[in-house]
CSV table of N, CA and C in Angstrom, one decimal:
chain,number,residue,atom,x,y,z
A,1,ILE,N,184.6,108.2,-3.2
A,1,ILE,CA,185.3,109.3,-2.5
A,1,ILE,C,186.7,108.9,-2.1
A,2,ASP,N,186.9,107.6,-1.8
A,2,ASP,CA,188.2,107.1,-1.2
A,2,ASP,C,189.4,107.5,-2.1
A,3,PRO,N,189.3,107.3,-3.5
A,3,PRO,CA,190.5,107.6,-4.3
A,3,PRO,C,190.8,109.1,-4.2
A,4,VAL,N,189.8,110.0,-4.2
A,4,VAL,CA,190.0,111.4,-4.1
A,4,VAL,C,190.6,111.8,-2.7
A,5,LEU,N,190.1,111.1,-1.6
A,5,LEU,CA,190.6,111.4,-0.3
A,5,LEU,C,192.1,111.0,-0.2
A,6,ASP,N,192.5,109.9,-0.9
A,6,ASP,CA,193.9,109.5,-0.9
A,6,ASP,C,194.8,110.6,-1.5
A,7,ARG,N,194.3,111.3,-2.5
A,7,ARG,CA,195.1,112.4,-3.1
A,7,ARG,C,195.3,113.6,-2.3
A,8,VAL,N,194.3,113.9,-1.4
A,8,VAL,CA,194.4,115.1,-0.5
A,8,VAL,C,194.9,114.8,0.9
A,9,GLY,N,195.3,113.6,1.1
A,9,GLY,CA,195.8,113.2,2.5
A,9,GLY,C,194.8,112.5,3.4
A,10,GLY,N,193.6,112.2,2.9
A,10,GLY,CA,192.6,111.4,3.7
A,10,GLY,C,191.7,112.3,4.5
A,11,SER,N,191.7,113.6,4.4
A,11,SER,CA,190.8,114.5,5.2
A,11,SER,C,189.6,114.9,4.3
A,12,VAL,N,188.4,114.7,4.8
A,12,VAL,CA,187.2,115.2,4.1
A,12,VAL,C,187.2,116.7,4.1
A,13,PHE,N,187.7,117.3,5.2
A,13,PHE,CA,187.8,118.8,5.3
A,13,PHE,C,188.7,119.3,4.1
A,14,GLU,N,189.9,118.7,3.9
A,14,GLU,CA,190.8,119.2,2.9
A,14,GLU,C,190.1,119.0,1.5
A,15,LEU,N,189.4,117.9,1.3
A,15,LEU,CA,188.7,117.7,0.1
A,15,LEU,C,187.7,118.7,-0.2
A,16,ILE,N,186.9,119.0,0.7
A,16,ILE,CA,185.8,120.1,0.6
A,16,ILE,C,186.5,121.4,0.3
A,17,GLU,N,187.5,121.8,1.1
A,17,GLU,CA,188.2,123.0,0.9
A,17,GLU,C,188.8,123.2,-0.5
A,18,GLY,N,189.4,122.1,-1.0
A,18,GLY,CA,190.1,122.1,-2.3
A,18,GLY,C,189.1,122.2,-3.4
A,19,LEU,N,188.0,121.4,-3.3
A,19,LEU,CA,187.0,121.4,-4.4
A,19,LEU,C,186.2,122.7,-4.5
A,20,PHE,N,186.0,123.3,-3.4
A,20,PHE,CA,185.1,124.5,-3.4
A,20,PHE,C,185.8,125.8,-3.1
A,21,ASP,N,187.1,125.7,-3.0
A,21,ASP,CA,187.9,126.9,-2.7
A,21,ASP,C,187.4,127.7,-1.5
A,22,LEU,N,187.3,127.0,-0.4
A,22,LEU,CA,186.9,127.7,0.9
A,22,LEU,C,187.6,127.1,2.0
A,23,GLN,N,187.5,127.7,3.2
A,23,GLN,CA,188.1,127.2,4.4
A,23,GLN,C,187.1,126.9,5.4
A,24,ILE,N,187.2,125.6,5.9
A,24,ILE,CA,186.3,125.2,7.0
A,24,ILE,C,186.8,125.7,8.3
A,25,THR,N,186.0,126.5,9.0
A,25,THR,CA,186.5,127.1,10.3
A,25,THR,C,185.6,126.6,11.5
A,26,ARG,N,184.6,125.9,11.2
A,26,ARG,CA,183.7,125.5,12.3
A,26,ARG,C,183.1,124.1,12.1
A,27,LEU,N,183.1,123.3,13.1
A,27,LEU,CA,182.4,122.0,13.0
A,27,LEU,C,181.5,121.9,14.2
A,28,ARG,N,180.3,121.6,14.0
A,28,ARG,CA,179.3,121.3,15.1
A,28,ARG,C,178.9,119.9,15.0
A,29,GLN,N,179.0,119.1,16.1
A,29,GLN,CA,178.7,117.7,16.1
A,29,GLN,C,177.8,117.4,17.3
A,30,SER,N,177.0,116.4,17.1
A,30,SER,CA,176.3,115.8,18.2
A,30,SER,C,176.3,114.3,18.0
A,31,VAL,N,176.4,113.6,19.2
A,31,VAL,CA,176.4,112.1,19.2
A,31,VAL,C,175.3,111.6,20.1
A,32,THR,N,174.5,110.7,19.6
A,32,THR,CA,173.3,110.2,20.3
A,32,THR,C,173.3,108.7,20.2
A,33,ALA,N,172.8,108.0,21.2
A,33,ALA,CA,172.5,106.6,21.2
A,33,ALA,C,171.0,106.5,20.8
A,34,LEU,N,170.8,105.5,19.9
A,34,LEU,CA,169.4,105.3,19.5
A,34,LEU,C,169.2,103.9,19.0
A,35,ALA,N,167.9,103.5,18.7
A,35,ALA,CA,167.7,102.2,18.1
A,35,ALA,C,168.0,102.2,16.7
A,36,CYS,N,168.6,101.2,16.2
A,36,CYS,CA,169.0,101.1,14.8
A,36,CYS,C,167.8,101.2,13.8
A,37,PRO,N,167.8,102.2,12.9
A,37,PRO,CA,166.7,102.2,12.0
A,37,PRO,C,166.8,101.1,11.0
A,38,SER,N,165.6,100.6,10.5
A,38,SER,CA,165.6,99.4,9.7
A,38,SER,C,166.4,99.7,8.4
A,39,GLN,N,166.4,100.9,7.8
A,39,GLN,CA,167.1,101.2,6.6
A,39,GLN,C,168.6,101.2,6.7
A,40,ALA,N,169.1,101.2,8.0
A,40,ALA,CA,170.6,101.2,8.2
A,40,ALA,C,171.1,99.8,8.6
A,41,ALA,N,170.2,99.0,9.2
A,41,ALA,CA,170.6,97.8,9.8
A,41,ALA,C,171.4,96.9,9.0
A,42,ALA,N,171.0,96.5,7.8
A,42,ALA,CA,171.8,95.6,6.9
A,42,ALA,C,173.1,96.1,6.6
A,43,SER,N,173.2,97.4,6.3
A,43,SER,CA,174.5,97.9,5.8
A,43,SER,C,175.6,98.0,6.9
A,44,ILE,N,175.2,98.0,8.2
A,44,ILE,CA,176.2,98.0,9.2
A,44,ILE,C,176.2,96.7,10.0
A,45,GLY,N,175.4,95.7,9.5
A,45,GLY,CA,175.5,94.3,10.1
A,45,GLY,C,174.8,94.2,11.4
A,46,LEU,N,173.8,94.9,11.6
A,46,LEU,CA,173.0,94.8,12.9
A,46,LEU,C,171.5,94.6,12.5
A,47,GLU,N,170.8,94.2,13.5
A,47,GLU,CA,169.3,94.0,13.4
A,47,GLU,C,168.7,95.4,13.7
A,48,ALA,N,167.6,95.6,13.1
A,48,ALA,CA,166.8,96.8,13.4
A,48,ALA,C,166.4,96.8,14.8
A,49,GLY,N,166.5,98.0,15.5
A,49,GLY,CA,166.1,98.1,16.9
A,49,GLY,C,167.3,97.9,17.8
A,50,MET,N,168.4,97.4,17.4
A,50,MET,CA,169.6,97.2,18.3
A,50,MET,C,170.2,98.6,18.5
A,51,PRO,N,170.9,98.8,19.6
A,51,PRO,CA,171.5,100.1,19.9
A,51,PRO,C,172.6,100.5,18.9
A,52,VAL,N,172.6,101.7,18.5
A,52,VAL,CA,173.6,102.3,17.6
A,52,VAL,C,173.9,103.7,18.1
A,53,ILE,N,175.0,104.2,17.5
A,53,ILE,CA,175.4,105.6,17.7
A,53,ILE,C,175.1,106.4,16.5
A,54,ALA,N,174.4,107.5,16.6
A,54,ALA,CA,174.2,108.4,15.5
A,54,ALA,C,175.0,109.6,15.7
A,55,LEU,N,175.7,110.0,14.6
A,55,LEU,CA,176.5,111.2,14.7
A,55,LEU,C,176.0,112.2,13.6
A,56,ASP,N,175.7,113.4,14.0
A,56,ASP,CA,175.3,114.5,13.2
A,56,ASP,C,176.3,115.6,13.2
A,57,ALA,N,176.7,116.0,12.0
A,57,ALA,CA,177.8,117.0,11.9
A,57,ALA,C,177.4,118.1,10.9
A,58,GLU,N,177.8,119.3,11.2
A,58,GLU,CA,177.6,120.5,10.3
A,58,GLU,C,179.0,121.2,10.1
A,59,LEU,N,179.4,121.4,8.9
A,59,LEU,CA,180.6,122.1,8.6
A,59,LEU,C,180.3,123.5,8.1
A,60,TYR,N,181.0,124.5,8.6
A,60,TYR,CA,180.8,125.9,8.3
A,60,TYR,C,182.0,126.5,7.7
A,61,ALA,N,181.9,127.3,6.6
A,61,ALA,CA,183.0,128.0,6.0
A,61,ALA,C,183.3,129.3,6.8
A,62,GLU,N,184.4,129.9,6.5
A,62,GLU,CA,184.9,131.1,7.3
A,62,GLU,C,183.9,132.2,7.2
A,63,ASP,N,183.0,132.3,6.2
A,63,ASP,CA,182.0,133.4,6.2
A,63,ASP,C,180.7,133.0,6.9
A,64,GLY,N,180.7,131.9,7.6
A,64,GLY,CA,179.6,131.4,8.3
A,64,GLY,C,178.6,130.6,7.6
A,65,ARG,N,178.8,130.3,6.3
A,65,ARG,CA,177.9,129.5,5.5
A,65,ARG,C,178.0,128.0,5.9
A,66,LEU,N,176.8,127.4,6.0
A,66,LEU,CA,176.8,126.0,6.2
A,66,LEU,C,177.1,125.3,4.9
A,67,VAL,N,178.1,124.5,4.9
A,67,VAL,CA,178.5,123.9,3.6
A,67,VAL,C,178.4,122.3,3.5
A,68,GLU,N,178.2,121.7,4.6
A,68,GLU,CA,178.1,120.2,4.6
A,68,GLU,C,177.3,119.8,5.9
A,69,ILE,N,176.4,118.9,5.6
A,69,ILE,CA,175.6,118.2,6.7
A,69,ILE,C,175.8,116.7,6.6
A,70,THR,N,176.2,116.1,7.7
A,70,THR,CA,176.4,114.6,7.7
A,70,THR,C,175.5,114.0,8.8
A,71,HIS,N,174.9,112.9,8.4
A,71,HIS,CA,174.2,112.1,9.4
A,71,HIS,C,174.7,110.6,9.2
A,72,ALA,N,175.3,110.1,10.2
A,72,ALA,CA,175.9,108.7,10.1
A,72,ALA,C,175.5,107.9,11.3
A,73,ILE,N,175.3,106.6,11.0
A,73,ILE,CA,174.9,105.6,12.0
A,73,ILE,C,176.1,104.6,12.1
A,74,TYR,N,176.4,104.3,13.4
A,74,TYR,CA,177.6,103.4,13.7
A,74,TYR,C,177.2,102.3,14.6
A,75,ASP,N,177.8,101.1,14.4
A,75,ASP,CA,177.7,100.0,15.4
A,75,ASP,C,178.6,100.5,16.6
A,76,PRO,N,178.0,100.5,17.8
A,76,PRO,CA,178.7,100.9,19.0
A,76,PRO,C,180.0,100.1,19.2
A,77,ASN,N,180.1,98.9,18.8
A,77,ASN,CA,181.3,98.1,19.0
A,77,ASN,C,182.4,98.5,18.1
A,78,ARG,N,182.1,99.3,17.1
A,78,ARG,CA,183.2,99.8,16.1
A,78,ARG,C,183.2,101.3,16.1
A,79,PHE,N,182.9,101.9,17.2
A,79,PHE,CA,182.8,103.4,17.2
A,79,PHE,C,183.8,103.9,18.3
A,80,ARG,N,184.5,105.0,18.0
A,80,ARG,CA,185.3,105.6,19.0
A,80,ARG,C,185.3,107.1,18.7
A,81,LEU,N,185.0,107.9,19.7
A,81,LEU,CA,185.0,109.3,19.7
A,81,LEU,C,186.2,109.9,20.3
A,82,ARG,N,186.9,110.7,19.6
A,82,ARG,CA,188.2,111.3,20.1
A,82,ARG,C,188.1,112.8,19.8
A,83,THR,N,188.4,113.6,20.9
A,83,THR,CA,188.4,115.0,20.7
A,83,THR,C,189.7,115.6,21.1
A,84,ASP,N,190.1,116.6,20.5
A,84,ASP,CA,191.3,117.4,20.7
A,84,ASP,C,191.0,118.8,20.7
A,85,VAL,N,190.7,119.5,21.8
A,85,VAL,CA,190.2,120.8,21.8
A,85,VAL,C,191.3,121.8,22.2
A,86,TRP,N,191.4,122.8,21.3
A,86,TRP,CA,192.4,123.9,21.6
A,86,TRP,C,191.6,125.1,21.9
A,87,MET,N,192.0,125.8,22.9
A,87,MET,CA,191.3,127.1,23.3
A,87,MET,C,192.3,128.2,23.0
A,88,ASP,N,191.7,129.3,22.4
A,88,ASP,CA,192.6,130.5,22.1
A,88,ASP,C,192.8,131.3,23.4
């Protein structure tokens, strides 16, 4: 996916919008601390059971359709959450 992201400016949102000709208008996310699942441990360089951050995200198109679901596990030492909220 990296070479394709480079062509669209590095945004997953822009990639999805361009490939599927739709507009992402809503993102729902949740962040949770949990014990590292054994199936994720080796790929992120931790031992199973160590604390990790789990991020779940849902992307919605302008017509309300759910178009993407993401579940990601992060090493807490390499995780940063940043929000920039605009209110109408």
